[in-house]
Coordinates of C-alpha atoms and ligand atoms in Angstrom, one line a residue:
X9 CA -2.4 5.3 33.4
X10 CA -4.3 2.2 34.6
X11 CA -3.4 -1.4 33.0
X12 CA -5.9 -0.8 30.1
X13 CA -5.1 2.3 29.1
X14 CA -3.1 3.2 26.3
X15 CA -2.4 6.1 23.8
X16 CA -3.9 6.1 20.6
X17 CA -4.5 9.3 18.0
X18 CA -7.6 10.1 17.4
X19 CA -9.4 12.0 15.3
X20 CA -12.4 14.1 16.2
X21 CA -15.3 16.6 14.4
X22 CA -15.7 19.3 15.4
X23 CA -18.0 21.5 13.4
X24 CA -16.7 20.4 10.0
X25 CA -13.0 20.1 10.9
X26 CA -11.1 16.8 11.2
X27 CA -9.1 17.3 13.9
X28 CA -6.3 14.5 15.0
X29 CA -4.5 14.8 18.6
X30 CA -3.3 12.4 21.6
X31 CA -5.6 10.7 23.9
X32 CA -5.5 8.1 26.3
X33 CA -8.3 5.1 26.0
X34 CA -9.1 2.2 27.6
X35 CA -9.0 -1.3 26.2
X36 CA -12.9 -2.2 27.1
X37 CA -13.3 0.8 24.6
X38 CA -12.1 -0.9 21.5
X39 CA -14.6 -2.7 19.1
X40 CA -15.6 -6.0 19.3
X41 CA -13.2 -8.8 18.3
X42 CA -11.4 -12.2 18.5
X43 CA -7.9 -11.1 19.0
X44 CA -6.0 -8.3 20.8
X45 CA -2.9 -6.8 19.4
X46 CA -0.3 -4.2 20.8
X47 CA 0.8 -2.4 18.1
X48 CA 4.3 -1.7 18.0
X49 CA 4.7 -0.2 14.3
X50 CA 1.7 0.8 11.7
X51 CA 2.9 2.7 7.8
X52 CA 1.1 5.3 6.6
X53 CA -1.2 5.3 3.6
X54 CA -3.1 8.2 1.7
X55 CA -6.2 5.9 2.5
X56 CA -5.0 7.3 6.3
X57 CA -5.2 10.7 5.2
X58 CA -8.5 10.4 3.7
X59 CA -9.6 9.0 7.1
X60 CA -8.0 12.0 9.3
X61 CA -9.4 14.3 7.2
X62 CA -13.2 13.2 7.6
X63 CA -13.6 11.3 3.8
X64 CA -16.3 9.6 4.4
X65 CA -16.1 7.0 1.2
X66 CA -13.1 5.7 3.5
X67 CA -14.6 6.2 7.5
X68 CA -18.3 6.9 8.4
X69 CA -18.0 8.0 12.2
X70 CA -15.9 9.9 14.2
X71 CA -13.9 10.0 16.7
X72 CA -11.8 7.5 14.8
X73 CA -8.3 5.9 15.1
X74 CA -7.0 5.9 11.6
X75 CA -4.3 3.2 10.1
X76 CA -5.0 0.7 8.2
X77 CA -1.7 -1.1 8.8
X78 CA -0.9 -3.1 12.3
X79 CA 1.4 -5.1 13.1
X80 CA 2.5 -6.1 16.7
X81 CA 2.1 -8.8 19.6
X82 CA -1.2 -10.7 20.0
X83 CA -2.3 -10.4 23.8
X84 CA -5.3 -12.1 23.8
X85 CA -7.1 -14.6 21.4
X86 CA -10.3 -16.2 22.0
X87 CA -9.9 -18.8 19.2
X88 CA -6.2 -19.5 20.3
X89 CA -5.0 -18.7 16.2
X90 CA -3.1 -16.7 16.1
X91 CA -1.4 -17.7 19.7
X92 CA -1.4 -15.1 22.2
X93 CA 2.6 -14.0 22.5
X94 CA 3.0 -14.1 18.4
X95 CA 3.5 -11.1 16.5
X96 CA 1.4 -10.9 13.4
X97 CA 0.4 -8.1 10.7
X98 CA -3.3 -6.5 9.8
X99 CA -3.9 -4.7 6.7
X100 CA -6.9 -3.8 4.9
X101 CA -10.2 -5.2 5.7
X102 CA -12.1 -2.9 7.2
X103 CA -9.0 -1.7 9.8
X104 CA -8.3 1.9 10.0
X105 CA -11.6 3.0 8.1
X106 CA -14.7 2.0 10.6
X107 CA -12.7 0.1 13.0
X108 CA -10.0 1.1 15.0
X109 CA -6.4 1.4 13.7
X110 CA -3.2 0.9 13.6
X111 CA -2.6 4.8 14.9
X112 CA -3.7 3.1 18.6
X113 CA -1.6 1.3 20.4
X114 CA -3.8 -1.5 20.7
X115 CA -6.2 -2.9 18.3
X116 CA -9.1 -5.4 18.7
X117 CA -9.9 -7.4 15.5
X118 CA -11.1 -10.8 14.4
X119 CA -8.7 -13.6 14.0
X120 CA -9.5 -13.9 10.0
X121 CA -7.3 -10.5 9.5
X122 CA -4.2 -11.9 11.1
X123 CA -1.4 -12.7 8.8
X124 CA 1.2 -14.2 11.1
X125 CA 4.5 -12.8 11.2
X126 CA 7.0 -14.9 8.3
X127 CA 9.7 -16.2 9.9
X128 CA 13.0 -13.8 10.8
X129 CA 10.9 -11.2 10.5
X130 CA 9.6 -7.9 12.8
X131 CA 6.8 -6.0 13.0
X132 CA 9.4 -3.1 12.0
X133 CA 10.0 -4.8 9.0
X134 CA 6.5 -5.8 7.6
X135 CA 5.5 -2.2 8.1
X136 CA 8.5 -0.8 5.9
X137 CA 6.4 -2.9 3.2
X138 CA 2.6 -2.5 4.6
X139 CA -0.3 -2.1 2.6
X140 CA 2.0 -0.1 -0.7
X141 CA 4.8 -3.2 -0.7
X142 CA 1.6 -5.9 -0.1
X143 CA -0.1 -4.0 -3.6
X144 CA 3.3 -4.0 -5.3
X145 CA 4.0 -7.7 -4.6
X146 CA 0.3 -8.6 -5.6
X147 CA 0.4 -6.6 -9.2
X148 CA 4.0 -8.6 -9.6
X149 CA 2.7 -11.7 -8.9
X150 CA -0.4 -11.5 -10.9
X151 CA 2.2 -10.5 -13.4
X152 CA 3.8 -14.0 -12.9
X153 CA 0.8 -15.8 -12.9
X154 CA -0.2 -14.7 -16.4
X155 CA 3.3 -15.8 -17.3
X156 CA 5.6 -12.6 -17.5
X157 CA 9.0 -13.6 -17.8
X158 CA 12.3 -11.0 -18.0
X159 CA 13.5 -12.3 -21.8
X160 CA 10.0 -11.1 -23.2
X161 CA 11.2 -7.4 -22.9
X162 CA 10.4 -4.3 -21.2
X163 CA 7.9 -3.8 -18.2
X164 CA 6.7 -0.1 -17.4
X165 CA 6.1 0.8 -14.1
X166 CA 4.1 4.0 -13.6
X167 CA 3.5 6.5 -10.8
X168 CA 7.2 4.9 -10.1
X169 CA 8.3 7.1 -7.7
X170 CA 5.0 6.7 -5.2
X171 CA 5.0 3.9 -2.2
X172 CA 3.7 1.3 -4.4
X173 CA 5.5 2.1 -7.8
X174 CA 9.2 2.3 -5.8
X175 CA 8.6 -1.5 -4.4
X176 CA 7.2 -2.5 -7.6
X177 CA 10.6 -1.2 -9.4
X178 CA 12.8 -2.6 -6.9
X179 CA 11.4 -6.4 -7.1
X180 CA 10.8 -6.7 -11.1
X181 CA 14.6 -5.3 -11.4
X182 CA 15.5 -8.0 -8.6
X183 CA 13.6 -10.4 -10.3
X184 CA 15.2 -9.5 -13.4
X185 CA 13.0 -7.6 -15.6
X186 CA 14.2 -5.0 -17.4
X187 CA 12.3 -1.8 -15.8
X188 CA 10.9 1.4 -17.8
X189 CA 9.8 3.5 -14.6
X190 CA 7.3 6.2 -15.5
X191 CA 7.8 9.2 -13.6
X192 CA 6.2 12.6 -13.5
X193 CA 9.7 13.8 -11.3
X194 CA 12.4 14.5 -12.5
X195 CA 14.6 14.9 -9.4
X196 CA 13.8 11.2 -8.7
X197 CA 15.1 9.8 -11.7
X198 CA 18.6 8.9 -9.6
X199 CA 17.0 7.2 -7.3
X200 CA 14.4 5.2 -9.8
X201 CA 18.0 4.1 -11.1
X202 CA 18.9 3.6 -8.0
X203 CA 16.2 1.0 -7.1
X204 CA 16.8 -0.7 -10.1
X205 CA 14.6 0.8 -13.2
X206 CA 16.8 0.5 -16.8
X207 CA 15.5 3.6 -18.0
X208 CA 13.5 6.4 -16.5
X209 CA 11.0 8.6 -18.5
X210 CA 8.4 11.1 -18.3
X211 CA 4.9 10.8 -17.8
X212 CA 4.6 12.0 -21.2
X213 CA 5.3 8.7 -22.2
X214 CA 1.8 8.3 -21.4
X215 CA -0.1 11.3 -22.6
X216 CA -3.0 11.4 -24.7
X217 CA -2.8 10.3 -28.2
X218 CA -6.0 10.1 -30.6
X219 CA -4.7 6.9 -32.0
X220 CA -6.7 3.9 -30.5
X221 CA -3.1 2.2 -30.9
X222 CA 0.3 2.8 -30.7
X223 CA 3.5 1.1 -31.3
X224 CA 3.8 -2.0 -28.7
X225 CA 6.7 -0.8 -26.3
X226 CA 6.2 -2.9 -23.4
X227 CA 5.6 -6.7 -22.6
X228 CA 4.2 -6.2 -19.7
X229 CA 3.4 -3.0 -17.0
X230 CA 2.1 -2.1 -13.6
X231 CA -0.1 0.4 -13.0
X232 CA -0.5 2.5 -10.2
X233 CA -2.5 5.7 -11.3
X234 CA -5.1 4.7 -13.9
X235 CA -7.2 7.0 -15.5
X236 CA -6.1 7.8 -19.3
X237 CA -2.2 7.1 -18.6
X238 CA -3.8 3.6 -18.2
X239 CA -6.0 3.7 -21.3
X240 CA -2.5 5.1 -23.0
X241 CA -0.4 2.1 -21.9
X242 CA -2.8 -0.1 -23.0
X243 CA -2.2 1.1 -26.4
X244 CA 1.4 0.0 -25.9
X245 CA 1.5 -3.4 -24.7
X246 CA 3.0 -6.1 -26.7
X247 CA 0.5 -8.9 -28.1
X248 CA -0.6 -11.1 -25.1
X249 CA 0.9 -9.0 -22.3
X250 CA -0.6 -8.1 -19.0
X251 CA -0.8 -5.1 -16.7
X252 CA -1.4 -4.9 -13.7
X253 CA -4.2 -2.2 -12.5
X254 CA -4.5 -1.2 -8.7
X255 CA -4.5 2.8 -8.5
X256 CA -6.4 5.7 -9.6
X257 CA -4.6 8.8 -9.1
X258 CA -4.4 9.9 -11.8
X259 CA -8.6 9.3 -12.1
X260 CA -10.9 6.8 -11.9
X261 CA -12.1 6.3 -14.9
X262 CA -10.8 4.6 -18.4
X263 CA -12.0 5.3 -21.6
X264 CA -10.4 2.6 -24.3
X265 CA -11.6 0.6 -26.7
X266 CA -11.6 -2.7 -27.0
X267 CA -8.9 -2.9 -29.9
X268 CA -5.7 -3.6 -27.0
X269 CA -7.4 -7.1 -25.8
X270 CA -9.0 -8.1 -29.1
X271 CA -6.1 -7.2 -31.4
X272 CA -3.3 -8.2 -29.3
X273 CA -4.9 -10.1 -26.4
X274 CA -3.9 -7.9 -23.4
X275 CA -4.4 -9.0 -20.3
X276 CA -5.9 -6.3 -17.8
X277 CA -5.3 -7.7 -14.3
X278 CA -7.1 -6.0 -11.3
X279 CA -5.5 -5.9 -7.9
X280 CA -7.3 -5.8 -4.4
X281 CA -4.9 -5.9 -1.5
X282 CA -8.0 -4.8 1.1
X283 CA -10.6 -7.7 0.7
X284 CA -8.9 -11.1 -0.3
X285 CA -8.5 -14.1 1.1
X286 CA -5.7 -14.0 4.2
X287 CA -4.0 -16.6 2.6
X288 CA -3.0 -14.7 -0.4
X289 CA -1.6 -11.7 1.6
X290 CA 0.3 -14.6 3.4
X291 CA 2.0 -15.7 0.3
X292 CA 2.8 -12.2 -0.7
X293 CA 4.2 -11.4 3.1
X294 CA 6.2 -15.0 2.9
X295 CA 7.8 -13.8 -0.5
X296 CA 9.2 -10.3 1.2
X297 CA 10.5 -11.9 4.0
X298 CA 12.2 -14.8 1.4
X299 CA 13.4 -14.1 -1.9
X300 CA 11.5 -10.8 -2.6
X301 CA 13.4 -9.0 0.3
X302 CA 14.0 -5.0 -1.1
X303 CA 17.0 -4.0 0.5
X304 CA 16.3 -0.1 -0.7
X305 CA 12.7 0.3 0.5
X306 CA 13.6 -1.5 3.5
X307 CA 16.6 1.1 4.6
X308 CA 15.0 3.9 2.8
X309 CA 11.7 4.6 5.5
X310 CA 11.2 7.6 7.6
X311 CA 9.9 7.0 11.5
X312 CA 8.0 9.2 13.0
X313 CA 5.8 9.1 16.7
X314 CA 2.5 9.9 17.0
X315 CA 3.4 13.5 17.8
X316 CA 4.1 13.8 13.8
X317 CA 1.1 11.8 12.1
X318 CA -0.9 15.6 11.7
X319 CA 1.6 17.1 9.2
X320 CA 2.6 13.8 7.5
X321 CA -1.2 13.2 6.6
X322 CA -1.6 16.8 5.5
X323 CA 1.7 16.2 3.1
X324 CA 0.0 13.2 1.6
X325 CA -3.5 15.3 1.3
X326 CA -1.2 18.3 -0.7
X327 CA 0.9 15.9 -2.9
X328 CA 3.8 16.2 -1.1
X329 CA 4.6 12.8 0.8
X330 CA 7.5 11.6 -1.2
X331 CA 9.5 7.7 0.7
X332 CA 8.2 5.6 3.2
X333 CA 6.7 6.6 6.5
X334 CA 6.1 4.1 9.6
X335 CA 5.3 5.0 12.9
X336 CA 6.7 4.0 15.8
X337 CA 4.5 3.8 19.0
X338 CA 7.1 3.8 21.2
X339 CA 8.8 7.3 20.3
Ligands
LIG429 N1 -5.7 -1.7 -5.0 C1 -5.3 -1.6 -3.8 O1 -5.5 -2.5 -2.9 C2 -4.4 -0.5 -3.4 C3 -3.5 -0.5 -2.3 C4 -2.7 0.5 -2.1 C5 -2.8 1.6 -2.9 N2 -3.7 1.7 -3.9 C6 -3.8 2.8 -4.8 O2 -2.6 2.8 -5.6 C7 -2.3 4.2 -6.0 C8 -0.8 4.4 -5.6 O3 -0.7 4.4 -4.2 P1 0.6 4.9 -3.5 O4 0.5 4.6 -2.1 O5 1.8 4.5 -4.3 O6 0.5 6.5 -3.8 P2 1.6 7.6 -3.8 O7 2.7 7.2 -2.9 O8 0.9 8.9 -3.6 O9 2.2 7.5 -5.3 C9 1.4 7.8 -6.4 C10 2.3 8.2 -7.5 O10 1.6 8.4 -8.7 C11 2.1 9.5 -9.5 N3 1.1 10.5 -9.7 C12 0.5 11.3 -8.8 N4 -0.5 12.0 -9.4 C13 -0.5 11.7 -10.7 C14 -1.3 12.0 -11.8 N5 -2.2 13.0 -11.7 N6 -1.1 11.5 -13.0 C15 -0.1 10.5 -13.1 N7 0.7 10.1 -12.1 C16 0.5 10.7 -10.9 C17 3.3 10.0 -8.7 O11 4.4 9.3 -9.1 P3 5.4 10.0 -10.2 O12 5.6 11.4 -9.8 O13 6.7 9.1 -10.1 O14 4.8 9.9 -11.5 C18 3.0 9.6 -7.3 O15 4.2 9.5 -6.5 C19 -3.3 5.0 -5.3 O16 -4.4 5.3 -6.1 C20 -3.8 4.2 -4.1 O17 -5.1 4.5 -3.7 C21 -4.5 0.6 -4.2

């Protein structure tokens, strides 16, 4: 391999199929851009999957280098910030879905998307959180915002056992909420304890009731799968309570009425961890690597090399992914 080249894995069509496998590419190859990374670490995300497996919605053109989580040493930066030699970490915007991701080796992406790295911390690290921690420390601190605090009673976390639900768990419970996580599996309800949640219950907690209201349960929630468990909690929060919204798999839409936010004044809070402003995502990343730190999800993850990324995207594609995944470039 020349001085430019690297590894990266790449997916191509071919005749309809998605098709991810090895290849070597050259640095001159990579999209236009301010700063050059080497990426040492990137996490996987279903958003990765959808992207290996030729979803459109998520990337347009192929052949494609999914991940939408970086996080590595800057080599080159044409406005100087960040400084070339720093490690930093890119999520969302548009990496990973139309421009090369964090499944290369080496990225090439304006200075605007660089979050540099908090202090004491590794790229190894920020991608044990990546894009799922970033969402679950966003929902929690809109939470805050809006004035949650532990002594107002319950907060429901559902679709707890998934990448963002487990973070979000862990840090209310270290923050000292009293956590009701939501789970549709049963075998994980040790390890829901485990990470912190007071009680654990089924996802019938949240299934369809005609009522338009229901006896207010919790103070406050985070949601990670929408659809009509979303409309149901809603029916459930106490009077001027918040949730949280960032997920949809459980659907995207949510049929309600009205009657949660004019009766009892809940707050529905959406979350975006892809498009806002860098310095928010900083603030978040600051938190984890202070205060927030999650001793579980940090010692719970999985690494894998590039060899593996085909089956662990097809697990997420069939339901099956279950912890943390990052991927190591150098294995
Ligand atoms: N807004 C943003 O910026 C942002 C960022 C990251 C992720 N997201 C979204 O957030 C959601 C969660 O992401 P994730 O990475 O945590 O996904 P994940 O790891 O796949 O976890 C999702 C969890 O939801 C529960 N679930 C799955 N299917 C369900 C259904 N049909 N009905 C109810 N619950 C169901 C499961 O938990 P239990 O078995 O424990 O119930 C599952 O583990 C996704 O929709 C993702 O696209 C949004």
């Amino acid at each position: 391999m020349s001085d430019t080249q690297f590894k990266a894995w790449r997916v191509e069509e071919q005749d309809g199929d998605y098709k991810g496998t090895e290849q070597t590419l050259d640095i001159k190859d990579l999209p236009e851009g301010e700063v050059l990374i080497r990426v040492s670490h990137s996490s996987l995300n279903y958003k990765d999957a959808l992207s290996a497996s030729g979803n459109k919605g998520v990337t347009r053109s192929f052949p494609h280098t999914p991940g939408i989580d970086a996080a590595g040493e800057v080599i080159e930066s044409a406005t100087g910030t960040p400084a070339v030699g720093s490690q930093v970490i890119v999520t969302g915007y548009d990496l990973g879905m139309n421009t090369d991701g964090g499944f290369g080796e080496y990225i090439r992406v304006p200075s605007a998307w660089c979050v540099p790295m908090p202090r004491g911390w590794d790229a190894e690290t920020a991608m044990t959180y990546g894009t799922a921690g970033l969402t679950a420390g966003l929902c929690v601190q809109k939470l805050l915002t809006m004035g949650a605090r532990p002594e107002q009673g319950k907060v429901a976390v559902s679709g707890a056992s998934g990448s963002v639900g487990s973070v979000a768990v862990e840090l209310l419970s270290k923050l000292g909420f009293d956590v009701v996580a939501i789970s549709g599996k049963a075998d994980h309800a040790d390890s829901l304890r485990e990470l912190g949640a007071r009680e654990v219950v089924g996802r019938d907690a949240l299934a369809e009731e005609k009522k338009p209201m229901l006896k207010p349960v919790f103070a406050n929630a985070v949601d990670t799968v929408g659809g009509s468990p979303l409309a149901e909690l809603l029916k459930q929060i106490k009077p001027g309570g918040s949730v949280s919204c960032c997920g949809l798999v459980a659907g995207p839409q949510l049929q309600t009425t009205v009657l949660p936010f004019i009766l009892r004044g809940v707050n529905l809070l959406g979350v975006d961890s892809v498009e806002i402003p860098l310095d928010e995502k900083e603030a978040v990343w600051k938190k984890f690597a202070g205060d927030w730190k999650c001793d579980k999800a940090e010692a719970s993850v999985r690494r894998i090399g590039r060899a593996d990324l085909g089956d662990a995207l097809q697990a997420f594609l069939k339901g099956q992914s279950a912890g943390k995944i990052i991927l190591e470039h150098s294995r």
